[in-house]
mmCIF file of C-alpha atoms and ligand atoms in Angstrom:
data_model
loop_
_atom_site.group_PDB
_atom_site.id
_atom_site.type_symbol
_atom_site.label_atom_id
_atom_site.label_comp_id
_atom_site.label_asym_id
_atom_site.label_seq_id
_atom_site.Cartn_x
_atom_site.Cartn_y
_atom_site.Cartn_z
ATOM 1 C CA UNK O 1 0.000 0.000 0.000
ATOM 2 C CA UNK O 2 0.881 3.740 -0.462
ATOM 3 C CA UNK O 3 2.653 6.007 2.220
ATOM 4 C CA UNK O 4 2.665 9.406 0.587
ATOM 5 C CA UNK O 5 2.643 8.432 -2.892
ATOM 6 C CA UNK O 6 5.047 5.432 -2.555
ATOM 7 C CA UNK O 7 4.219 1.904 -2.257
ATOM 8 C CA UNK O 8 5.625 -0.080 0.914
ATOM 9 C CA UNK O 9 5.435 -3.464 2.115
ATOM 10 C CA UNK O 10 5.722 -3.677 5.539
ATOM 11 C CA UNK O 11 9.369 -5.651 5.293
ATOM 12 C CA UNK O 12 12.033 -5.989 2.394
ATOM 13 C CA UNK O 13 15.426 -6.951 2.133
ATOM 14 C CA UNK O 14 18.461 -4.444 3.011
ATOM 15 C CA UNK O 15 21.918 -3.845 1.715
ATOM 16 C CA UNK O 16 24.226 -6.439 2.311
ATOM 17 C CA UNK O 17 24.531 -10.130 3.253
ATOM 18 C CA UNK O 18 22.513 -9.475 6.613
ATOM 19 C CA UNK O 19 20.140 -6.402 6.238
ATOM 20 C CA UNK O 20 16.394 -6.263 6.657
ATOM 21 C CA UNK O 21 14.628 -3.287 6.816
ATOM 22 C CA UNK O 22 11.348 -3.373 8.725
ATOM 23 C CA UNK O 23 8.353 0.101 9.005
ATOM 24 C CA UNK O 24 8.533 0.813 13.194
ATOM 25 C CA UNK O 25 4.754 0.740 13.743
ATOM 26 C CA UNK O 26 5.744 1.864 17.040
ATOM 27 C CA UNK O 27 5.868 5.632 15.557
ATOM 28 C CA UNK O 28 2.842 5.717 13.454
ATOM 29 C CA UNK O 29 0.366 7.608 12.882
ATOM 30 C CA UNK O 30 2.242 10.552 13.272
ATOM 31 C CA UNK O 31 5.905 10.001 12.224
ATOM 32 C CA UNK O 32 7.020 7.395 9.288
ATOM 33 C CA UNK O 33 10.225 5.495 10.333
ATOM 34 C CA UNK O 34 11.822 2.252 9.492
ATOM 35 C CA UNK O 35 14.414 -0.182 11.498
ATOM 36 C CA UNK O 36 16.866 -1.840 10.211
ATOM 37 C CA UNK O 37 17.651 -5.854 11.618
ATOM 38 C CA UNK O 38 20.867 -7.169 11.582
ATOM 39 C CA UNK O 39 20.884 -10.000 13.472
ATOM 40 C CA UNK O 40 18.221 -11.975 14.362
ATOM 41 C CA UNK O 41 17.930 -10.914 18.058
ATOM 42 C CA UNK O 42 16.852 -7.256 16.427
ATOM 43 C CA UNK O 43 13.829 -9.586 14.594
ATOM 44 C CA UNK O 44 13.154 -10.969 17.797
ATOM 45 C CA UNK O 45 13.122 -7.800 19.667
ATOM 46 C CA UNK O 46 11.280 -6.341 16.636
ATOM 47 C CA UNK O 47 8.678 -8.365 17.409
ATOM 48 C CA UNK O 48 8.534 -8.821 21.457
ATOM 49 C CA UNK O 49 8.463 -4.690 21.411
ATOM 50 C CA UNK O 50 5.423 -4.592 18.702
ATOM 51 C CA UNK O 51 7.950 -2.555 16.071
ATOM 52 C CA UNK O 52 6.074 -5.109 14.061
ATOM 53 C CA UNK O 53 2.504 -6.424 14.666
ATOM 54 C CA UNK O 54 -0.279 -8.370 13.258
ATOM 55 C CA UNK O 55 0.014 -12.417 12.947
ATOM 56 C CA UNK O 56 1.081 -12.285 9.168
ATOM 57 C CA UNK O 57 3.972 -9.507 9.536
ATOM 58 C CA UNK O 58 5.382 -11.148 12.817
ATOM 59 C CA UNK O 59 5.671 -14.410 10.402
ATOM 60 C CA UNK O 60 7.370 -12.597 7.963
ATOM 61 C CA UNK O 61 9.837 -11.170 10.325
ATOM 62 C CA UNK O 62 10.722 -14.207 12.283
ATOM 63 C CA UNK O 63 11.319 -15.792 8.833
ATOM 64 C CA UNK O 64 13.570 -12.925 7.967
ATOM 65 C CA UNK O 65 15.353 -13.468 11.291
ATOM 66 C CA UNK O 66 16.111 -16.396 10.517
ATOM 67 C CA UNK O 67 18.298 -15.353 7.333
ATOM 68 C CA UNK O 68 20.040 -13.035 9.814
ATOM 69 C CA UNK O 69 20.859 -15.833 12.262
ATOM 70 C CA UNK O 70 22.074 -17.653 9.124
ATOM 71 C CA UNK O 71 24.246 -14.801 7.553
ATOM 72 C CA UNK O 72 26.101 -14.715 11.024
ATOM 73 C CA UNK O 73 26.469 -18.525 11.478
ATOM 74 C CA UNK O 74 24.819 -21.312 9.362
ATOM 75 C CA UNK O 75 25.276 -24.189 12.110
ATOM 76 C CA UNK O 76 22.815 -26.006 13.350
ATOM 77 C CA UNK O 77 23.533 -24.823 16.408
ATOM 78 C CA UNK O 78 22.388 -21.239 15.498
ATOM 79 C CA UNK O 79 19.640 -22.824 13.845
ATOM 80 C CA UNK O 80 18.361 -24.143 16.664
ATOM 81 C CA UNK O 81 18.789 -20.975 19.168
ATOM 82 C CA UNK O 82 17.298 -18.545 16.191
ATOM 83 C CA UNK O 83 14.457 -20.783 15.812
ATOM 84 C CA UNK O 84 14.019 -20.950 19.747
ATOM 85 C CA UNK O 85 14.361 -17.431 20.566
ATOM 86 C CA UNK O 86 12.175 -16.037 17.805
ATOM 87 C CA UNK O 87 9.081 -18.523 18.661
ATOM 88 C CA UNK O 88 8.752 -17.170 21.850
ATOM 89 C CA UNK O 89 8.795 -13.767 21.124
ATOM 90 C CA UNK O 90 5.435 -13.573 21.265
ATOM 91 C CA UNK O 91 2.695 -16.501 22.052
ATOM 92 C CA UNK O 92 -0.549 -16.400 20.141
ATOM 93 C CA UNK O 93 0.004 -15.554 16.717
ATOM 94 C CA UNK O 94 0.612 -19.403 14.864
ATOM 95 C CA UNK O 95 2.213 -17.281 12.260
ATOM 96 C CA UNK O 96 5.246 -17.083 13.944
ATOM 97 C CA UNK O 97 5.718 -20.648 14.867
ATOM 98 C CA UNK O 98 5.062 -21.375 11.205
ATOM 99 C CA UNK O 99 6.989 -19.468 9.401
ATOM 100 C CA UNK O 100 9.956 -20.111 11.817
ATOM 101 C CA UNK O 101 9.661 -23.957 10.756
ATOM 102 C CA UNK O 102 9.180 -23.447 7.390
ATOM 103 C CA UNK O 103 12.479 -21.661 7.814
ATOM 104 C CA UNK O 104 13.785 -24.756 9.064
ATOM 105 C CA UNK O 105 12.049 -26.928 6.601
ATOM 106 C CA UNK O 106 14.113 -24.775 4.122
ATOM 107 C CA UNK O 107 17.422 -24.911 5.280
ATOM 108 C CA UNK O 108 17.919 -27.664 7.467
ATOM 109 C CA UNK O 109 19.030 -30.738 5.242
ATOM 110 C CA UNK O 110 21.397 -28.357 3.138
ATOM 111 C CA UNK O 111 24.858 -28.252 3.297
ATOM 112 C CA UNK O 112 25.931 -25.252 5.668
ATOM 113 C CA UNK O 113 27.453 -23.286 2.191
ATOM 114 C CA UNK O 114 23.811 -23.331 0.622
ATOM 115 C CA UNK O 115 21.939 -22.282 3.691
ATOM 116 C CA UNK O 116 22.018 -18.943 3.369
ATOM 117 C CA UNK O 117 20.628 -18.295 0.271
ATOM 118 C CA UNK O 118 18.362 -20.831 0.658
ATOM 119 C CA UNK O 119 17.161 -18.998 3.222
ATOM 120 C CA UNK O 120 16.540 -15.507 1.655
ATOM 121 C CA UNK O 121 14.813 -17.455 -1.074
ATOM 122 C CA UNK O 122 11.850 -18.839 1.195
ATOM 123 C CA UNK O 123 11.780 -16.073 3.289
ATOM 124 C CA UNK O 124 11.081 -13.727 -0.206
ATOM 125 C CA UNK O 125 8.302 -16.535 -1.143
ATOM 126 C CA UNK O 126 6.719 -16.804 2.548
ATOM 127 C CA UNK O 127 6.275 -12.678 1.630
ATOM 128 C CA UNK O 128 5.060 -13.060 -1.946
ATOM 129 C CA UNK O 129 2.606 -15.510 -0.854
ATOM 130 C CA UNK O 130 1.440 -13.466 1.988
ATOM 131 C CA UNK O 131 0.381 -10.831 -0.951
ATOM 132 C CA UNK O 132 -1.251 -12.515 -2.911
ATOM 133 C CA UNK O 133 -3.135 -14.617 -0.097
ATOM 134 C CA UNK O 134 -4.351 -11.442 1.071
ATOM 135 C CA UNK O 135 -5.505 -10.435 -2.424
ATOM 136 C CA UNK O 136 -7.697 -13.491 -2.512
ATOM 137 C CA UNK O 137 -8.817 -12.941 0.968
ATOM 138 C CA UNK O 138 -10.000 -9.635 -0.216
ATOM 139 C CA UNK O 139 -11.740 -10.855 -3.203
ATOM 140 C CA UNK O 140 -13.403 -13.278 -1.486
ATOM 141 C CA UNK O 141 -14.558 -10.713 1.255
ATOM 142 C CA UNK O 142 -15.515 -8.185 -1.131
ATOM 143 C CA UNK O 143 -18.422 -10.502 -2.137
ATOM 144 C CA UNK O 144 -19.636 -9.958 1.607
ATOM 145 C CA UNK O 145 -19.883 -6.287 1.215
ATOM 146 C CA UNK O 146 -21.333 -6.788 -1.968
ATOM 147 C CA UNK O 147 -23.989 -8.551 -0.583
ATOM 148 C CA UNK O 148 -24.701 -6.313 2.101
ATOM 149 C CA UNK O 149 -24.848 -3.122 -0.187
ATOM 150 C CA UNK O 150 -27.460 -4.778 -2.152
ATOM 151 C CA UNK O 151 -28.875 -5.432 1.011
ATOM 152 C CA UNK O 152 -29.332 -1.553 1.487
ATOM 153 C CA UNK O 153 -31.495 1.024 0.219
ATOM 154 C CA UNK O 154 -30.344 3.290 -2.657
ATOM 155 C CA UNK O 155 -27.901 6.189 -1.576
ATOM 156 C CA UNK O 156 -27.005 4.252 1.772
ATOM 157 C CA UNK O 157 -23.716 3.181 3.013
ATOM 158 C CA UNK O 158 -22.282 -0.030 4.118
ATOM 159 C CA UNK O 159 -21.452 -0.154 7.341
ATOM 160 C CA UNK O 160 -18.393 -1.817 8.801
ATOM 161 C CA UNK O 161 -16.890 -2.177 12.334
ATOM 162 C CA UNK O 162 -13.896 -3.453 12.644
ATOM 163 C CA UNK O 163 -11.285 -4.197 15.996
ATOM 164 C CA UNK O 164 -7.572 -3.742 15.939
ATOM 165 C CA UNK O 165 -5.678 -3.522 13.087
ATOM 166 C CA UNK O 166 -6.078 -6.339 10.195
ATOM 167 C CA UNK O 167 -4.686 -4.117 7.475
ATOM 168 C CA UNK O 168 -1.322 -4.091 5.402
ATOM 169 C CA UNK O 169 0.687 -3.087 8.223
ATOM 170 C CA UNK O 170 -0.201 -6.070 10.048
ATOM 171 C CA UNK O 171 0.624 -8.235 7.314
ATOM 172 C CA UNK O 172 3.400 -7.568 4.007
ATOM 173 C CA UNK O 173 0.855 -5.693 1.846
ATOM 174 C CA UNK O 174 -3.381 -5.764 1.625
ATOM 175 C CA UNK O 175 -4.036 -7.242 5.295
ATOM 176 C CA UNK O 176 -6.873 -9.543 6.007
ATOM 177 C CA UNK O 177 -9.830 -7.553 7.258
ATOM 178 C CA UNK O 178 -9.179 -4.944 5.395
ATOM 179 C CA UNK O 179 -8.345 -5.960 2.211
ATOM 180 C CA UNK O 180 -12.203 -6.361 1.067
ATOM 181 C CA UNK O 181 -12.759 -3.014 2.582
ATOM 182 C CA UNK O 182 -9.702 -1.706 -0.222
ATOM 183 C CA UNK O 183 -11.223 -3.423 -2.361
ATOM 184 C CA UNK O 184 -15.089 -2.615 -2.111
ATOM 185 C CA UNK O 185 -13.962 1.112 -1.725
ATOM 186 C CA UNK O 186 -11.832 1.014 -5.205
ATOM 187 C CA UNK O 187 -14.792 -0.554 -6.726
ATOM 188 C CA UNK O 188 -16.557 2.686 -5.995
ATOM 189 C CA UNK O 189 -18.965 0.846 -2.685
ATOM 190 C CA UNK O 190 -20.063 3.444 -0.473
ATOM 191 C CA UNK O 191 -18.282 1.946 2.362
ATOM 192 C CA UNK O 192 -18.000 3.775 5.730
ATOM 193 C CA UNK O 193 -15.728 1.428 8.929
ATOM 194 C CA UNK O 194 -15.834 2.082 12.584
ATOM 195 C CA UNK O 195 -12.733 1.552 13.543
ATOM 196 C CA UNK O 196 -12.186 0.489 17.191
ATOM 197 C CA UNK O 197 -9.408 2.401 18.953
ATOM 198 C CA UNK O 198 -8.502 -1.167 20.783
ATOM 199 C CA UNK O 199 -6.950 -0.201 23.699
ATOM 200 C CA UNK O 200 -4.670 -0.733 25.202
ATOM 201 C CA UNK O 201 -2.213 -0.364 22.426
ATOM 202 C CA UNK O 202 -4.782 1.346 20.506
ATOM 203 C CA UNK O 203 -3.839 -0.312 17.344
ATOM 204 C CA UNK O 204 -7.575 0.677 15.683
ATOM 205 C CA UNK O 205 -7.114 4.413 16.328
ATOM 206 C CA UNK O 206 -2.868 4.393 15.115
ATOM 207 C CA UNK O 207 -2.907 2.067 12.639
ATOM 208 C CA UNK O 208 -6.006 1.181 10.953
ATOM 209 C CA UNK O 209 -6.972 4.785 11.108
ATOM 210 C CA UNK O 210 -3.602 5.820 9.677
ATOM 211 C CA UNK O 211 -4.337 3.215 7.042
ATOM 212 C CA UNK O 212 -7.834 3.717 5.845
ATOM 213 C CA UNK O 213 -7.242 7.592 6.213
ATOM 214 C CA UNK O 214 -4.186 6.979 3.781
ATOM 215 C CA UNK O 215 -6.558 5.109 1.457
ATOM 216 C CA UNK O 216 -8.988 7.438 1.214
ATOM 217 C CA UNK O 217 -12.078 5.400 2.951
ATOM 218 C CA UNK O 218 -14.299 6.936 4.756
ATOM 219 C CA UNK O 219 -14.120 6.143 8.825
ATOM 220 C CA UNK O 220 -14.936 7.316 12.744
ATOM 221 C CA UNK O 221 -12.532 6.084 15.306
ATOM 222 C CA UNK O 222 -14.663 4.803 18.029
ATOM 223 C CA UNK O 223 -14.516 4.111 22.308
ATOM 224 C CA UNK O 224 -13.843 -0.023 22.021
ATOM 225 C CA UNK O 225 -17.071 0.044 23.970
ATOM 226 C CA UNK O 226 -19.282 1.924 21.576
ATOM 227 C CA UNK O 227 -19.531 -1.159 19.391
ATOM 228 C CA UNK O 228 -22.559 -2.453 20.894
ATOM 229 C CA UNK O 229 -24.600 0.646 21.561
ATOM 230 C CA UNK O 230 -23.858 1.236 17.273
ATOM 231 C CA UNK O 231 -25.190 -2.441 16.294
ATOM 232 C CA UNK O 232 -27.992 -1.767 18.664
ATOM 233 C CA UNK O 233 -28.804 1.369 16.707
ATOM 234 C CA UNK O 234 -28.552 -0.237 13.451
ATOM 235 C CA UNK O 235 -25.542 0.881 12.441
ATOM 236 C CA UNK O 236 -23.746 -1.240 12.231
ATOM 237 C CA UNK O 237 -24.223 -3.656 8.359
ATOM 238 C CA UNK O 238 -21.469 -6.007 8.970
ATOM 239 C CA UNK O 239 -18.097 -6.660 11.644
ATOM 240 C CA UNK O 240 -14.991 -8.036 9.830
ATOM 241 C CA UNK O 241 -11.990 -8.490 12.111
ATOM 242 C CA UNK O 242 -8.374 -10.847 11.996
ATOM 243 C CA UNK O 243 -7.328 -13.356 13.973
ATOM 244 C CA UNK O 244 -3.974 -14.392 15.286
ATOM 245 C CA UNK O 245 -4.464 -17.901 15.218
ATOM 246 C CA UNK O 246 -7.848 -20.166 14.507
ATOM 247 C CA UNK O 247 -8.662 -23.471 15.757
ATOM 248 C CA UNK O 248 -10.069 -26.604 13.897
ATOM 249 C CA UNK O 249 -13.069 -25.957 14.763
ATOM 250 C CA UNK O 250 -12.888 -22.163 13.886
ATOM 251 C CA UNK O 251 -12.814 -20.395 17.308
ATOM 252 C CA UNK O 252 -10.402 -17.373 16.332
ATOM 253 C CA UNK O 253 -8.555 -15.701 18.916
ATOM 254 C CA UNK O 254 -7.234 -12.073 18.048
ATOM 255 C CA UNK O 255 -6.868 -8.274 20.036
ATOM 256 C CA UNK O 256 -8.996 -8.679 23.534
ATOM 257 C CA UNK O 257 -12.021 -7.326 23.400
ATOM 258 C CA UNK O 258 -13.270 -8.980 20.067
ATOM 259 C CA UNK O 259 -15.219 -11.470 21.733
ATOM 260 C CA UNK O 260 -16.965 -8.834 23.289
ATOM 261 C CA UNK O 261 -17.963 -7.320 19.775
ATOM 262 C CA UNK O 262 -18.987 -10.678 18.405
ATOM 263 C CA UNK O 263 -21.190 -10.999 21.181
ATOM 264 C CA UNK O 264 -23.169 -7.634 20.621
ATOM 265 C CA UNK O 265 -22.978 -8.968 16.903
ATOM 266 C CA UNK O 266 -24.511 -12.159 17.644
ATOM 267 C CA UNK O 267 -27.721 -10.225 19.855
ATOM 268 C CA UNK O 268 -27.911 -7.475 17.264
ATOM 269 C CA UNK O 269 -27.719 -10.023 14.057
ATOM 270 C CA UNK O 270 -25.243 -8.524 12.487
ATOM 271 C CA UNK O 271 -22.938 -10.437 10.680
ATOM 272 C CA UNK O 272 -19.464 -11.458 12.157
ATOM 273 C CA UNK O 273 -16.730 -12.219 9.530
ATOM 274 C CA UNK O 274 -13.430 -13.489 10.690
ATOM 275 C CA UNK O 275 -10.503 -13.347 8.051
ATOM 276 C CA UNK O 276 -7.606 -15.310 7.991
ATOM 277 C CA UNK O 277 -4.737 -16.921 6.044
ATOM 278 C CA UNK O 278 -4.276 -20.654 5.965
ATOM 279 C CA UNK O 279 -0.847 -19.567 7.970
ATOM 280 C CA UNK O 280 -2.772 -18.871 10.857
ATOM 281 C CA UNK O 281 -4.995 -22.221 11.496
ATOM 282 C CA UNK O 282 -3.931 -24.616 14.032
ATOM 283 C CA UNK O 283 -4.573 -27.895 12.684
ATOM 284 C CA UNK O 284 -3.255 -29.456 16.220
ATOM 285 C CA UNK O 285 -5.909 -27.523 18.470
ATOM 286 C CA UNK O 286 -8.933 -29.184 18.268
ATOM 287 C CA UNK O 287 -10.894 -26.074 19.722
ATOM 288 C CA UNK O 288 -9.305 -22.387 20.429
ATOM 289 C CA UNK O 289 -11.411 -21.921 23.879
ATOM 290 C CA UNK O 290 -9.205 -22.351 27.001
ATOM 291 C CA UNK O 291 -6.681 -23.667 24.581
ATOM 292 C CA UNK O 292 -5.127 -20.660 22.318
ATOM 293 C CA UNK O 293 -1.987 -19.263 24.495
ATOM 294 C CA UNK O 294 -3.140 -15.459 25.536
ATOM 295 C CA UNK O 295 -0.425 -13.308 25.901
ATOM 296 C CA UNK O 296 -0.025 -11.323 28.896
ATOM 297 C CA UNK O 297 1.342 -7.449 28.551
ATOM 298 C CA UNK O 298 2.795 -5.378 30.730
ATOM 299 C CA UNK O 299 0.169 -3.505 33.112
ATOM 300 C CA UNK O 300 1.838 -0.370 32.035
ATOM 301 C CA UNK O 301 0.291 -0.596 28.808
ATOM 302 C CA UNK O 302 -3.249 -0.053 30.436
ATOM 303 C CA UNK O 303 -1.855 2.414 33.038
ATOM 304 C CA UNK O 304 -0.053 4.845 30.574
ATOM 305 C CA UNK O 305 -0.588 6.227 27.149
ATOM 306 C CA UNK O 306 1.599 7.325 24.395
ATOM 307 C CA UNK O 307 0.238 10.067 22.119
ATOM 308 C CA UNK O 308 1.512 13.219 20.514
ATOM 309 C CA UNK O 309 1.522 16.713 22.311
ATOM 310 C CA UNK O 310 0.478 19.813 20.952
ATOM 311 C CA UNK O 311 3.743 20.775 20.024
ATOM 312 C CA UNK O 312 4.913 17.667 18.055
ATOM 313 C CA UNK O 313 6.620 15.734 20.544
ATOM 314 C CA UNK O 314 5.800 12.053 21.214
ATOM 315 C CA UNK O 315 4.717 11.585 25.257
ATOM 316 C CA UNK O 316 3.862 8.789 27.416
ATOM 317 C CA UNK O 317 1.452 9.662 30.038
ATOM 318 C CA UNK O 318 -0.074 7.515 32.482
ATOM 319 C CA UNK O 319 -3.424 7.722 32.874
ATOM 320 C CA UNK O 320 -4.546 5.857 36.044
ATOM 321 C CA UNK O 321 -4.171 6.022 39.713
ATOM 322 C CA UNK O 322 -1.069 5.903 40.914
ATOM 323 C CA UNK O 323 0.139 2.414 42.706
ATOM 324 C CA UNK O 324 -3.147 0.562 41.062
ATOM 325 C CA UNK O 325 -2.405 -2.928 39.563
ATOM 326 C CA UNK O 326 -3.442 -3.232 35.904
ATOM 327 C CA UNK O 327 -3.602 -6.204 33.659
ATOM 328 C CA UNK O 328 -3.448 -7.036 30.426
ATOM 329 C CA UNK O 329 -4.366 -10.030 28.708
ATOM 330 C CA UNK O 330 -3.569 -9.320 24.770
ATOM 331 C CA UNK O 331 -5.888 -11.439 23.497
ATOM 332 C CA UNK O 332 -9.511 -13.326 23.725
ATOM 333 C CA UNK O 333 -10.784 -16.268 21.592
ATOM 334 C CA UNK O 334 -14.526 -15.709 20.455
ATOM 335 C CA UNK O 335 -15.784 -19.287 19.912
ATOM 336 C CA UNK O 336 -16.471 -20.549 16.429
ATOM 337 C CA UNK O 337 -20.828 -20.128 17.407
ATOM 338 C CA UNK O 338 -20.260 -16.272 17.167
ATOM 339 C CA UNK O 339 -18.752 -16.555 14.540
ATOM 340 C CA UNK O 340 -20.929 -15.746 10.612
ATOM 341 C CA UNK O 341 -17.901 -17.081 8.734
ATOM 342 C CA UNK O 342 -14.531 -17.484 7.580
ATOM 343 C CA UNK O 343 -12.886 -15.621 4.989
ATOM 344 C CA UNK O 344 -9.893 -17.825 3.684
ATOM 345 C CA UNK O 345 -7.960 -17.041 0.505
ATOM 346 C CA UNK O 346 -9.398 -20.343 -0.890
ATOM 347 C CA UNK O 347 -12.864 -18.978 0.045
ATOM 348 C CA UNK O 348 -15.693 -18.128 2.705
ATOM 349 C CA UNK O 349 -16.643 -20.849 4.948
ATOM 350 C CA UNK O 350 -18.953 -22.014 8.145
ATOM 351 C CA UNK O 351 -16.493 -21.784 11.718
ATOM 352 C CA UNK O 352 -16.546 -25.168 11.554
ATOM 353 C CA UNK O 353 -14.009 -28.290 11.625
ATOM 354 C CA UNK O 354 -16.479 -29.385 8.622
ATOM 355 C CA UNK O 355 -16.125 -25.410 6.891
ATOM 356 C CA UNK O 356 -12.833 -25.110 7.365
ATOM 357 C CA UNK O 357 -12.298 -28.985 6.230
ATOM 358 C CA UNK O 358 -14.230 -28.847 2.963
ATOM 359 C CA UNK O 359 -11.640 -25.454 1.600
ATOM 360 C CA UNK O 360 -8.834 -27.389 2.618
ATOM 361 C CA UNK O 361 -9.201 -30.966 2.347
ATOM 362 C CA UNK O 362 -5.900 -31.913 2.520
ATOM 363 C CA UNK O 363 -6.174 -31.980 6.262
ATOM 364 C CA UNK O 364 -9.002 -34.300 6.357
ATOM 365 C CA UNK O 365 -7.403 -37.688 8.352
HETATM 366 O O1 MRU R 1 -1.002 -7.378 19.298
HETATM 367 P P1 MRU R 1 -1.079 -7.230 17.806
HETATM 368 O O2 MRU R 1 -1.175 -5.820 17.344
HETATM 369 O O3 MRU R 1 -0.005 -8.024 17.102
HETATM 370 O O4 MRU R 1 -2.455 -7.928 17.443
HETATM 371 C C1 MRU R 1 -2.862 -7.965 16.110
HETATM 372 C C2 MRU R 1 -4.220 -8.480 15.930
HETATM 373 O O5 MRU R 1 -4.893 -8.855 16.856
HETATM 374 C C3 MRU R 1 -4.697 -8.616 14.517
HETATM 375 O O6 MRU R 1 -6.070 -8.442 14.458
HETATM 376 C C4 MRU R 1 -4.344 -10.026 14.040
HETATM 377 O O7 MRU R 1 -2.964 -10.234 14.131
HETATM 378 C C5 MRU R 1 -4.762 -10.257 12.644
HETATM 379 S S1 MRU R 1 -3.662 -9.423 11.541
HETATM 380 C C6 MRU R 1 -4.012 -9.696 9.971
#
């Protein structure tokens, strides 16, 4: 997508045998800056600090770190520490856990001299694939909007909510979520999104805002609790969120408080659209519930926030009472009842082992 007239993906390769250049999402909306990795404990940092977010862009960056581990040492040994230390970096998103082993998968029965290149090679693919997954996923989604505009009356907008940030700068280019919304608003759709600020890292207001403002689409940032109050009002045509890792029997887990939304979906009947690449199912969970790691933050991102002051400088405040505990689990999973369906880049299906069996039937036993 376009910053300013030029078109970004959210990672590319650097100068130089070990160089990977990476947009910090920690300065956005209001400054543009990239970081460059050189070894692979910047990827993992990269992605422990949220310089990079979203399931599909973590992915991308452990597999990058990987290269960067390689370029420094191609022995098994490092191997085996890169691959270790970037998987935990963070917990929920599967992306990371797979695109560190297809890393692996890539490498690891080559001679040491070939590694490296091999490397770089998959890493490039696991990116180009992300695109054009996301394209599909958008396709695919845009049908959804297109059904709900011919659900409304002539001269009315569509409607969309969304939580967090599913866009391109959670992924390498498009995003999830939001790629139908692109797409539906290029077609000329009168689409309109309430975009969820999603505290506490207020990923909806920074980043999705940044994004669909940089698009061009039309959207109101929104209190993460005004969702329900909106669908209740009828305003509300359709939620379409991300999710950092999906069970087999398509409960989705992604930012906290989206199981709240698909719950005032679910009493309000509005439709609640989950989409995902096939990178981010967990064929080994059998349901997400209770299962799906959640990531626990610091309390001080609830206590404090970071925003910009009138003058232009960048300031973190805190915001609650002194000496009160805070906590902050990342992440909820919103079981696969509440959920309308899946949007895959093979298609839309029923959260359901059977749904999500039928577009990929490879993984039937
Ligand atoms: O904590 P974050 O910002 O990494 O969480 C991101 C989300 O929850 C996204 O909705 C999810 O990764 C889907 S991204 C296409």
């Amino acid at each position: 997508m376009k910053i300013d007239g030029t078109h970004y993906r959210t990672i590319w390769r650097g100068e130089g045998e070990a160089s990977v250049v990476v947009i910090d999402q920690t300065q956005l909306p209001f400054r543009f800056a990239t970081r460059t990795l050189n070894r692979w404990q910047d990827a993992e940092e990269a992605i422990r600090t949220m310089v990079v977010r979203g399931a599909p862009c973590i992915g991308a960056t452990a597999a990058h770190g990987m290269c960067l581990a390689l370029a420094e040492d191609a022995s098994d040994e490092m191997l085996e520490t890169a691959a270790k230390g970037l998987k935990a970096a963070r917990p929920t998103a599967i992306n990371l856990m797979w695109a560190v082993d297809e890393m692996l998968a890539a490498v690891r029965n080559r001679p040491r001299g070939e590694r490296l290149e091999a490397a770089w090679a998959r890493a490039a693919e696991i990116c180009d694939a992300d695109v054009e997954i996301c394209r599909r996923i958008g396709a695919h989604g845009l049908k959804l909007i297109e059904q709900a505009a011919a659900r409304k009356k002539a001269g009315e907008r569509v409607n969309i909510l969304t939580h967090c940030n599913a866009g391109w700068l959670a992924c390498v280019d498009w995003g999830t979520a939001l790629a139908p919304i692109y797409m539906a608003h290029d077609k000329g759709l009168d689409v309109h999104v309430w975009v969820d600020e999603t505290r506490p890292r207020n990923q909806g207001a920074a980043l999705t805002a940044f994004e669909l403002g940089g698009h061009g689409v039309p959207h109101t940032i929104v209190a993460d609790n005004a969702g329900g109050h909106l669908m209740q009002a009828g305003l509300v045509d359709l939620c379409i969120v991300g999710t950092d890792r999906t069970a087999a029997n398509g409960d989705v887990a992604n930012k906290i408080g989206t199981y709240l939304k698909a719950l005032a979906a679910h009493d309000n009947d509005v439709p609640f659209y989950v989409a995902l690449p096939y990178t981010t199912i967990d064929w080994t969970l059998p349901k997400g519930v209770g299962a799906i790691p959640i990531e626990d933050r610091s309390g001080e991102e609830v206590t404090h926030l970071t925003g910009r002051t009138a003058d232009g400088r960048i300031e973190t405040v805190q915001v609650s009472a002194p000496g009160s505990a805070a906590g902050n689990p990342a992440f909820d999973v919103t079981p696969a009842r509440l959920v309308t369906a899946l949007v895959t880049e093979r298609g839309v299906c029923p959260a359901s082992a059977e749904g999500l069996l039928d577009l990929y039937p490879e993984r039937r036993g």
